[in-house]
XYZ file of C-alpha atoms in Angstrom:
682
model
C 0.000 0.000 0.000
C 1.383 3.447 -0.914
C 0.462 7.071 -0.318
C -0.065 9.008 -3.542
C -0.413 12.768 -3.916
C -2.709 13.642 -6.826
C -2.174 17.140 -8.238
C -4.814 18.322 -10.755
C -6.865 21.498 -11.102
C -10.015 19.555 -12.017
C -11.983 17.818 -9.294
C -13.409 15.162 -11.638
C -9.901 14.068 -12.666
C -8.775 13.821 -9.042
C -11.906 11.854 -8.097
C -11.365 9.350 -10.902
C -7.709 8.657 -10.034
C -8.471 8.562 -6.290
C -11.277 6.017 -6.833
C -9.092 3.754 -8.977
C -6.210 3.847 -6.490
C -8.605 3.222 -3.601
C -9.703 -0.047 -5.235
C -6.028 -1.093 -5.173
C -5.552 -0.285 -1.470
C -3.607 2.952 -2.028
C -4.145 6.031 0.085
C -4.511 9.352 -1.726
C -3.953 13.017 -0.966
C -5.321 15.690 -3.309
C -4.038 19.134 -4.313
C -5.668 21.646 -6.703
C -2.354 23.036 -7.998
C 1.418 23.246 -7.624
C 1.460 25.733 -4.762
C -0.928 23.624 -2.643
C 1.142 20.506 -3.427
C 4.313 22.151 -2.059
C 2.464 23.102 1.108
C 1.374 19.472 1.578
C 4.943 18.243 0.938
C 6.157 20.447 3.739
C 4.192 18.251 6.195
C 3.570 14.980 4.329
C 5.899 12.652 2.489
C 3.962 10.667 -0.127
C 5.414 7.715 -1.946
C 4.440 9.084 -5.385
C 3.131 12.230 -7.045
C 0.727 12.039 -9.987
C 0.808 15.508 -11.577
C -1.155 17.188 -14.349
C 1.072 19.206 -16.648
C -1.031 22.195 -17.724
C -2.466 23.913 -14.621
C -3.123 27.541 -13.685
C -0.488 29.155 -11.470
C 2.385 26.692 -10.928
C 2.096 24.024 -13.615
C 3.446 20.477 -13.494
C 6.885 21.354 -14.905
C 7.508 24.018 -12.313
C 6.270 21.746 -9.508
C 8.579 18.887 -10.561
C 11.542 21.290 -10.785
C 10.814 22.659 -7.311
C 10.605 19.103 -5.871
C 13.968 18.163 -7.386
C 15.565 21.357 -6.115
C 14.573 20.587 -2.486
C 16.846 17.921 -0.891
C 14.003 16.722 1.336
C 11.772 15.856 -1.647
C 14.214 15.312 -4.473
C 13.970 11.529 -4.247
C 10.143 11.339 -4.461
C 9.047 9.808 -7.798
C 6.854 12.027 -10.033
C 4.539 10.773 -12.814
C 2.995 13.143 -15.407
C -0.689 12.378 -16.135
C -1.852 14.719 -18.890
C -4.504 15.118 -21.534
C -2.865 18.029 -23.316
C 0.444 16.611 -24.441
C 1.933 13.531 -25.954
C 5.209 12.114 -24.677
C 7.242 13.249 -27.693
C 6.309 16.902 -27.027
C 7.500 17.035 -23.403
C 10.116 14.274 -23.134
C 13.102 16.608 -23.068
C 11.797 19.011 -20.445
C 10.289 16.158 -18.378
C 13.663 14.434 -18.250
C 15.265 17.711 -17.191
C 13.058 17.776 -14.070
C 13.488 14.074 -13.273
C 10.179 12.714 -14.605
C 10.586 9.410 -16.446
C 6.986 8.292 -16.937
C 4.294 10.191 -18.855
C 0.769 8.734 -19.079
C -2.037 10.089 -21.300
C -5.468 10.660 -19.782
C -7.022 9.417 -22.985
C -5.494 5.973 -22.489
C -6.742 2.966 -20.543
C -6.686 3.214 -16.727
C -4.687 -0.019 -16.606
C -1.826 1.908 -18.229
C -1.909 4.361 -15.316
C -1.859 1.506 -12.772
C 1.118 -0.140 -14.509
C 3.007 3.160 -14.484
C 2.238 3.654 -10.757
C 3.475 0.145 -9.907
C 6.633 0.624 -11.979
C 7.396 4.007 -10.434
C 6.713 3.224 -6.753
C 9.885 2.372 -4.832
C 12.189 3.725 -7.557
C 14.636 6.548 -7.109
C 14.637 9.274 -9.733
C 17.689 9.209 -11.984
C 19.703 12.365 -11.404
C 19.843 14.583 -14.457
C 22.177 17.402 -15.283
C 20.901 20.640 -13.843
C 19.316 22.932 -16.370
C 20.096 26.605 -16.229
C 17.139 28.796 -15.334
C 17.288 30.672 -18.615
C 17.418 27.519 -20.705
C 14.640 25.876 -18.679
C 12.434 28.920 -18.905
C 13.000 29.182 -22.662
C 12.170 25.542 -23.309
C 9.270 25.641 -20.853
C 7.887 28.750 -22.547
C 8.251 27.167 -25.978
C 6.302 24.072 -24.970
C 3.604 26.010 -23.143
C 3.200 28.516 -26.017
C 2.870 25.741 -28.562
C 0.227 24.100 -26.453
C -1.594 27.407 -25.894
C -1.644 28.084 -29.629
C -3.105 24.647 -30.152
C -5.672 25.303 -27.447
C -6.614 28.631 -29.022
C -7.158 26.867 -32.341
C -9.305 24.288 -30.605
C -11.287 27.017 -28.873
C -11.802 28.863 -32.158
C -12.991 25.644 -33.753
C -15.228 25.008 -30.759
C -16.687 28.497 -31.133
C -17.364 27.852 -34.822
C -18.913 24.518 -33.993
C -21.018 26.187 -31.334
C -22.105 28.783 -33.863
C -22.911 26.027 -36.321
C -25.006 24.230 -33.705
C -26.797 27.500 -33.001
C -27.319 27.939 -36.729
C -28.725 24.421 -37.106
C -31.075 25.003 -34.172
C -32.138 28.343 -35.639
C -32.756 26.803 -39.065
C -35.173 24.255 -37.620
C -36.828 26.710 -35.246
C -39.579 27.707 -37.725
C -41.548 25.360 -39.972
C -42.397 28.069 -42.503
C -40.369 27.444 -45.674
C -39.653 31.137 -46.469
C -38.445 31.643 -42.891
C -36.248 28.532 -43.091
C -34.651 29.735 -46.343
C -33.843 33.121 -44.800
C -32.353 31.463 -41.723
C -30.212 29.107 -43.825
C -28.770 31.937 -45.896
C -28.169 34.110 -42.828
C -26.550 31.255 -40.875
C -24.223 30.343 -43.746
C -23.310 34.008 -44.231
C -22.347 34.433 -40.571
C -20.739 31.030 -40.125
C -17.924 31.559 -42.653
C -17.886 35.393 -42.714
C -19.110 35.501 -46.296
C -19.274 38.806 -48.169
C -22.332 37.805 -50.227
C -24.559 34.761 -49.769
C -27.461 33.650 -51.941
C -29.754 30.649 -51.674
C -31.515 29.708 -54.922
C -33.992 26.819 -55.111
C -34.520 24.783 -58.269
C -38.344 24.701 -57.961
C -40.255 21.702 -59.262
C -43.197 19.691 -57.921
C -45.492 22.607 -58.682
C -43.333 25.124 -56.789
C -41.804 28.167 -58.442
C -38.055 28.776 -57.769
C -37.374 30.930 -54.718
C -34.301 32.917 -53.736
C -32.836 34.648 -50.686
C -29.682 36.757 -50.479
C -27.678 38.201 -47.603
C -24.901 40.774 -47.754
C -23.244 42.163 -50.876
C -24.145 45.297 -52.759
C -26.924 43.520 -54.742
C -25.460 44.897 -57.943
C -26.105 43.286 -61.307
C -23.367 40.762 -60.654
C -24.906 39.848 -57.294
C -28.602 39.817 -58.131
C -30.067 36.385 -57.665
C -31.804 36.615 -61.043
C -28.399 36.907 -62.707
C -26.832 34.227 -60.516
C -29.651 31.756 -61.187
C -28.992 32.005 -64.923
C -25.277 31.096 -64.630
C -23.787 27.629 -64.981
C -21.695 26.158 -62.118
C -18.416 26.789 -63.935
C -19.398 30.415 -64.499
C -20.227 30.836 -60.812
C -16.890 29.263 -59.846
C -15.086 31.665 -62.190
C -16.688 34.553 -60.284
C -15.302 33.127 -57.042
C -18.546 31.669 -55.668
C -18.469 28.554 -53.537
C -21.427 26.293 -54.432
C -22.876 24.141 -51.650
C -25.839 21.972 -52.745
C -28.827 21.430 -50.454
C -30.462 18.059 -51.060
C -33.524 16.276 -49.741
C -32.819 12.598 -50.095
C -31.408 12.205 -53.602
C -33.176 15.278 -54.978
C -31.499 18.658 -55.358
C -33.553 21.325 -53.596
C -31.284 24.307 -54.182
C -27.765 25.743 -53.907
C -25.978 27.961 -51.431
C -23.725 30.460 -53.254
C -21.079 32.191 -51.121
C -18.462 34.789 -52.016
C -15.738 36.293 -49.829
C -15.709 40.078 -49.825
C -11.888 40.162 -50.105
C -11.798 37.538 -52.843
C -9.971 34.927 -50.731
C -10.846 31.253 -50.914
C -12.826 29.428 -48.281
C -10.832 27.005 -46.123
C -11.390 23.279 -45.840
C -12.915 23.916 -42.417
C -15.314 26.460 -43.937
C -16.423 23.957 -46.545
C -16.898 21.255 -43.917
C -19.074 23.547 -41.800
C -21.174 24.579 -44.798
C -21.682 20.967 -45.890
C -22.852 20.095 -42.377
C -25.173 23.108 -42.366
C -26.560 22.117 -45.781
C -27.350 18.622 -44.511
C -29.189 20.056 -41.518
C -30.976 22.499 -43.846
C -32.155 19.622 -46.034
C -33.668 17.897 -43.003
C -35.345 21.122 -41.853
C -36.779 21.785 -45.327
C -38.075 18.216 -45.567
C -39.760 18.627 -42.181
C -41.229 21.929 -43.343
C -42.649 20.272 -46.433
C -44.120 17.459 -44.352
C -45.665 19.990 -41.989
C -47.060 22.013 -44.889
C -48.484 18.852 -46.469
C -50.131 17.872 -43.177
C -51.531 21.385 -42.717
C -52.960 21.437 -46.223
C -54.468 17.983 -45.838
C -56.148 19.149 -42.650
C -57.441 22.245 -44.451
C -58.938 20.087 -47.250
C -60.658 17.888 -44.676
C -62.001 20.956 -42.868
C -63.365 22.324 -46.151
C -65.096 18.993 -46.838
C -66.659 19.118 -43.368
C -67.869 22.674 -44.037
C -69.629 21.539 -47.221
C -71.311 18.663 -45.387
C -72.444 20.881 -42.498
C -73.741 23.533 -44.897
C -75.985 21.016 -46.587
C -77.664 20.302 -43.253
C -79.165 23.782 -43.218
C -79.072 24.968 -46.843
C -80.164 23.977 -50.314
C -77.692 22.130 -52.584
C -77.259 25.301 -54.667
C -75.755 26.997 -51.603
C -73.418 24.063 -51.138
C -72.010 24.580 -54.652
C -70.836 28.019 -53.529
C -69.254 26.413 -50.464
C -67.480 23.808 -52.626
C -65.916 26.522 -54.797
C -65.027 28.808 -51.879
C -63.552 25.969 -49.788
C -61.318 24.701 -52.588
C -60.055 28.184 -53.438
C -59.318 28.986 -49.810
C -57.288 25.817 -49.265
C -55.302 25.788 -52.480
C -54.822 29.573 -52.587
C -56.076 29.894 -56.171
C -57.180 33.162 -57.751
C -60.457 31.674 -58.973
C -62.430 28.486 -58.485
C -65.709 27.439 -60.092
C -68.130 24.518 -60.476
C -69.455 23.439 -63.900
C -72.572 21.351 -64.640
C -73.982 20.189 -67.949
C -77.566 21.286 -68.558
C -79.051 20.450 -71.924
C -76.754 21.738 -74.648
C -74.975 24.132 -72.269
C -72.343 23.822 -69.554
C -73.431 26.155 -66.780
C -71.114 27.689 -64.181
C -73.306 27.209 -61.120
C -70.871 28.617 -58.529
C -67.614 30.573 -58.519
C -65.333 32.276 -56.033
C -62.280 34.509 -56.170
C -61.076 37.854 -57.565
C -61.311 36.588 -61.155
C -64.794 35.061 -60.807
C -66.511 38.100 -62.346
C -64.746 37.427 -65.651
C -66.281 33.960 -66.019
C -69.217 33.483 -68.422
C -72.546 32.179 -67.136
C -72.472 29.213 -69.519
C -70.523 27.629 -72.351
C -71.967 25.687 -75.309
C -71.522 22.014 -74.560
C -69.739 21.313 -77.838
C -67.204 24.068 -77.042
C -66.524 22.950 -73.449
C -63.884 20.425 -74.512
C -61.991 20.312 -71.222
C -65.234 19.763 -69.314
C -66.029 16.899 -71.667
C -62.591 15.322 -71.254
C -62.755 15.376 -67.454
C -66.373 14.167 -67.391
C -65.677 11.335 -69.811
C -62.559 9.983 -68.076
C -63.149 11.050 -64.474
C -59.421 11.848 -64.321
C -57.973 15.183 -63.106
C -56.350 17.567 -65.566
C -53.369 19.740 -64.611
C -52.192 22.525 -66.932
C -49.231 24.851 -66.445
C -50.506 27.357 -69.024
C -54.231 27.055 -69.648
C -54.276 30.230 -71.754
C -52.333 28.406 -74.456
C -54.666 25.378 -74.365
C -57.352 25.429 -77.065
C -59.758 23.537 -74.797
C -60.091 26.646 -72.599
C -60.858 29.162 -75.353
C -64.397 29.762 -74.063
C -63.265 30.707 -70.562
C -62.776 34.371 -69.666
C -63.926 35.612 -73.111
C -62.966 39.101 -74.261
C -61.097 39.989 -71.083
C -57.496 40.701 -70.191
C -57.421 37.770 -67.764
C -54.845 35.178 -68.779
C -55.149 31.923 -66.907
C -51.920 30.007 -66.386
C -51.849 27.044 -63.954
C -55.177 25.190 -63.857
C -56.446 22.110 -62.035
C -59.727 20.407 -62.913
C -61.220 17.433 -61.040
C -64.443 15.515 -61.578
C -67.372 15.622 -59.157
C -68.109 11.914 -59.108
C -70.511 9.954 -56.923
C -71.906 6.439 -57.269
C -69.798 5.901 -60.379
C -71.389 8.890 -62.154
C -69.662 12.169 -63.001
C -72.170 15.005 -62.897
C -69.912 18.064 -62.688
C -66.374 19.443 -62.663
C -64.523 21.518 -60.064
C -61.970 23.920 -61.580
C -59.333 26.074 -59.902
C -56.813 28.351 -61.577
C -54.184 31.071 -61.168
C -53.090 33.796 -63.533
C -50.091 33.280 -65.805
C -46.918 33.211 -63.740
C -48.832 32.227 -60.607
C -48.132 29.189 -58.416
C -48.530 25.826 -60.093
C -50.544 23.022 -58.560
C -48.571 20.307 -56.778
C -49.207 16.562 -56.817
C -50.565 16.978 -53.268
C -53.046 19.568 -54.579
C -54.185 17.104 -57.233
C -54.515 14.239 -54.744
C -56.412 16.232 -52.138
C -58.580 18.162 -54.628
C -59.650 14.863 -56.164
C -60.577 13.460 -52.756
C -62.304 16.737 -51.811
C -64.335 16.703 -55.024
C -65.304 13.077 -54.450
C -66.459 13.713 -50.883
C -68.290 16.880 -51.941
C -70.018 15.022 -54.771
C -71.101 12.247 -52.437
C -72.423 14.804 -49.962
C -74.332 16.593 -52.728
C -75.699 13.292 -54.002
C -76.844 12.305 -50.506
C -78.476 15.708 -50.111
C -80.213 15.356 -53.473
C -81.416 11.874 -52.580
C -82.680 13.153 -49.223
C -84.454 16.010 -50.992
C -86.018 13.508 -53.393
C -87.225 11.458 -50.447
C -88.813 14.536 -48.903
C -90.430 15.449 -52.195
C -91.690 11.883 -52.601
C -93.202 12.005 -49.114
C -95.004 15.252 -49.949
C -96.123 13.850 -53.299
C -97.470 10.715 -51.652
C -99.420 12.857 -49.184
C -100.799 14.980 -51.989
C -101.736 11.916 -54.027
C -103.488 10.448 -50.991
C -105.420 13.674 -50.481
C -106.283 13.839 -54.182
C -107.372 10.205 -54.167
C -109.583 10.779 -51.151
C -111.130 13.851 -52.767
C -111.813 11.951 -55.970
C -113.004 8.692 -54.467
C -115.001 10.106 -51.562
C -115.849 13.775 -51.842
C -116.596 13.980 -55.574
C -118.548 10.751 -55.529
C -120.671 11.960 -52.618
C -121.294 15.305 -54.326
C -122.144 13.517 -57.547
C -124.569 11.240 -55.669
C -126.062 14.275 -53.939
C -126.643 15.867 -57.352
C -128.435 12.772 -58.631
C -130.716 12.752 -55.591
C -131.498 16.432 -56.085
C -132.206 15.823 -59.752
C -134.690 13.038 -58.879
C -136.292 15.245 -56.240
C -136.611 18.076 -58.757
C -139.127 16.092 -60.803
C -141.563 15.969 -57.882
C -141.521 19.670 -57.042
C -143.466 22.645 -58.415
C -141.781 24.849 -61.042
C -140.309 27.523 -58.731
C -138.747 25.010 -56.374
C -137.620 22.792 -59.283
C -135.853 25.765 -60.876
C -134.046 26.491 -57.605
C -132.876 22.869 -57.359
C -131.608 23.111 -60.941
C -129.505 26.128 -59.993
C -128.194 24.209 -56.996
C -127.224 21.320 -59.298
C -125.344 23.734 -61.561
C -123.439 25.026 -58.542
C -122.648 21.421 -57.551
C -121.270 20.722 -61.047
C -119.046 23.796 -60.827
C -117.895 22.739 -57.372
C -117.041 19.279 -58.710
C -115.037 20.903 -61.544
C -113.146 23.065 -59.072
C -112.369 20.064 -56.876
C -111.136 18.160 -59.940
C -108.831 21.069 -60.834
C -107.579 21.044 -57.260
C -106.951 17.288 -57.488
C -105.003 17.782 -60.685
C -102.899 20.596 -59.205
C -102.058 18.414 -56.211
C -100.600 15.823 -58.548
C -98.390 18.301 -60.388
C -94.724 18.344 -59.364
C -91.821 20.444 -60.682
C -90.460 17.338 -62.349
C -93.733 16.512 -64.123
C -93.680 16.560 -67.896
C -95.320 19.466 -69.706
C -99.100 19.639 -69.360
C -101.454 22.198 -70.946
C -103.864 21.713 -68.073
C -101.079 22.445 -65.560
C -99.906 25.509 -67.488
C -103.440 26.909 -67.585
C -103.736 26.527 -63.816
C -100.353 28.219 -63.353
C -101.683 31.258 -65.224
C -105.015 31.335 -63.394
C -103.706 30.926 -59.855
C -101.842 34.289 -59.645
C -104.950 36.067 -60.926
C -106.786 35.106 -57.727
C -104.738 37.672 -55.825
C -105.300 40.395 -58.430
C -109.030 39.741 -58.794
C -109.582 39.096 -55.067
C -111.551 35.989 -56.011
C -110.753 32.673 -57.707
C -111.723 32.285 -61.390
C -113.696 29.124 -62.144
C -111.873 26.835 -64.574
C -113.312 23.920 -66.532
C -111.699 21.506 -68.979
C -113.551 19.449 -71.551
C -111.985 16.758 -73.684
C -108.473 15.349 -73.759
C -106.741 18.688 -73.348
C -103.243 17.366 -72.643
C -103.234 15.000 -75.609
C -105.068 17.146 -78.190
C -103.119 20.410 -78.186
C -100.120 20.398 -80.584
C -96.836 21.906 -79.488
C -97.052 24.856 -81.876
C -100.543 25.802 -80.644
C -99.937 25.633 -76.878
C -97.830 28.832 -76.586
C -100.509 30.856 -78.433
C -103.260 29.352 -76.291
C -101.498 30.237 -73.046
C -100.639 33.737 -74.244
C -104.291 34.305 -75.198
C -105.502 33.166 -71.767
C -102.971 35.410 -70.017
C -104.006 38.444 -72.098
C -107.727 37.783 -71.587
C -107.415 37.516 -67.793
C -105.176 40.581 -67.694
C -107.893 42.556 -69.507
C -110.451 41.424 -66.938
C -108.165 42.566 -64.124
C -107.512 45.960 -65.720
C -110.907 46.894 -67.140
C -113.849 44.660 -66.197
C -114.391 45.349 -62.493
C -115.883 41.840 -62.404
C -116.818 39.692 -59.443
C -116.925 36.414 -61.394
C -114.781 34.929 -64.177
C -115.382 31.613 -65.921
C -112.669 29.904 -68.005
C -113.576 26.982 -70.260
C -111.031 25.075 -72.360
C -112.551 22.505 -74.723
C -110.534 20.153 -76.892
C -112.080 17.934 -79.561
C -110.576 15.954 -82.399
C -110.901 18.931 -84.751
C -110.987 22.097 -82.675
C -109.485 23.753 -79.630
C -111.656 26.462 -78.066
C -110.982 28.855 -75.186
C -113.881 30.788 -73.610
C -113.296 33.511 -70.988
C -116.461 35.128 -69.597
C -116.863 37.741 -66.846
C -119.736 39.671 -65.275
C -117.971 43.012 -65.410
C -118.869 46.372 -66.885
C -118.632 45.225 -70.498
C -116.640 46.475 -73.492
C -116.048 50.248 -73.681
C -117.340 51.976 -76.804
C -114.038 53.738 -77.414
C -111.171 51.314 -76.924
C -107.723 50.514 -78.242
C -107.455 46.885 -79.327
C -103.693 46.406 -79.337
C -103.889 43.296 -77.148
C -107.045 41.961 -78.779
C -105.497 42.484 -82.214
C -102.616 40.279 -81.179
C -105.038 37.580 -80.068
C -106.864 37.737 -83.414
C -103.554 37.507 -85.246
C -102.528 34.461 -83.217
C -105.793 32.713 -84.027
C -105.590 33.755 -87.679
C -102.023 32.471 -88.055
C -103.275 29.077 -86.881
C -106.319 29.119 -89.198
C -108.815 30.026 -86.444
C -110.679 33.067 -85.143
C -111.252 35.229 -82.093
C -114.499 36.983 -81.167
C -115.468 39.183 -78.233
C -119.053 40.132 -77.426
C -121.413 41.173 -74.676
C -122.813 38.377 -72.506
C -126.359 37.218 -73.238
C -127.698 38.816 -70.073
C -126.299 42.160 -71.164
C -123.700 42.336 -68.425
C -120.136 41.270 -68.846
C -117.959 40.125 -71.733
C -117.378 36.797 -73.463
C -114.106 36.124 -75.357
C -114.058 33.081 -77.629
C -110.766 32.011 -79.194
C -110.775 28.856 -81.346
C -108.371 27.176 -83.754
C -108.514 23.914 -85.724
C -106.258 21.142 -84.440
C -106.985 18.257 -86.787
C -105.044 19.823 -89.653
C -102.247 20.963 -87.353
C -101.619 17.396 -86.305
C -100.891 16.451 -89.864
C -98.632 19.404 -90.763
C -94.973 18.565 -91.338
C -92.571 19.746 -88.660
C -95.231 19.971 -85.966
C -94.534 17.562 -83.129
C -96.734 16.604 -80.219
C -96.145 16.906 -76.508
C -92.620 16.074 -75.314
C -90.809 16.363 -72.048
C -88.394 18.939 -73.452
C -91.221 21.427 -74.171
C -91.054 22.725 -70.594
C -87.548 24.046 -71.236
C -88.751 26.418 -74.003
C -90.024 29.862 -73.024
C -93.693 30.629 -73.610
C -94.175 33.825 -75.528
C -96.923 36.139 -74.298
C -97.013 38.263 -77.451
């Protein structure tokens, strides 16, 4: 067992050596530096000193020299244990102070134990005394060399610390523009660059971006000019090119130039390469974050469309579909197209450029709409203005559409519309993520719209069933009972005196009119917006608004197969005549009763409108009546107007032949498409 004095300015080093020696039954004494060690030696005599070389105050060399100079301690063995030197650097001066063993702190602890065992019990070999001047000179040389090395290490540590700070700063913000600015600024500061530019290569729907730091931003330094140069041209200008990659793909380049024209060192290049790697990771994370944010925004827009349909009509949801897509993708305009007959209608639009869109496009000219509808596949264009399929969009305006994305609105395997979004020329292009998410958004929106339409159809069907039930009950119960009541009154009439019989006859007439009115009501209950065109229905549509104007309901009767006997070319004239006749009653007659009778036979169609008003004025202008006569005359018929038989009121009779019309070439009979054509009122 030996007593060992451990001299080191660091507590952790002393603790480590003391612990190891304690395991091997050695006692230890500790000193923080050379001065404290000499004080201990004045009272203690250890068997061995383990001394660090580089210490503040009195270092290991000076301590060993002082021990050898004192006769009372000159024979104590000394072992250098250092992390700052290698043996070849300090062998000469160590030998001059009587130190034979030097152990590195970076080595294995077993090496230290072997050196301790070899040194204990030995007597230092006397060496020739070294003059103070020579010792000081050699000591100063060794210490200065080590200090210079330490300064270099500290400078490198500072640069590494700055690089770590730069890497942390680069990843501190997930916004891509902010990351690019931080990368350029960090690189500029890290290697003391005079001018630094970061230029991306674009791609994947993204336009190239650029950031520059420092420099005078002259023509030679403008990023637009730098981006146009080849690598060899940039190198000739003195720029160092450091690529930034994401995986195997080039994202952009860092371009750096020293203000004094000197070259960057190997250390500078190493730092910049490390920074570029960290920048690539940060940019990739930013892209992932942006993708996740945009996906979430698409899902939120889909939820908005679905929630809107809970409280609004489908037409309102179309506006939400366009607005939601434009908001998420950041487009300048977004619109929804639907085919309707021979036109493609723009049913909803949103954005600053929406006002320039037409209301509709002829179906045969909407080529892009047809392509998307036929295939169900999205279409992405970088310059839609140059595409002939878009010639009908934004007609006669200065708007020039560049990037465009079109996706099909498809549900249940059927494409029934197209969602379009676009930017002006030079604007951002649409990325593959935009295409993927817009397609999913359009699919979910279409399904939501289809569900809403189906739910609306179910509601309409429920209402229609209720109306049919009511109409059936009116026909099967009420009319039959009224008809039976009329028969009973008619039989009773034959057994009554003339005055009473005449009164019952008038009551029967009123019952017949009531039955006719109920039948008209039954028919109107069975009419739905989707019903095919019906003359009977159109007549009722004209009569019903007149109830408000007249303050009473006109009585309407139909005789014959009205819906099947009126040709298509006659129906518009018939309806216009009825509208004009009722309008005249409203304006001039001051009537309290109006009767409308429409009779259709195999050869003739006749309209009779009678009122109990003030009659026909003696002086009158017949502009409207002349039109009615002309309509009848053009169809081979006639129109007459005369005073009622009782001397009060007016009777208008408008009749045209229909047998000959049915045989005329080019005249077709009732078809579902007739409802789409406007009815002229002359």
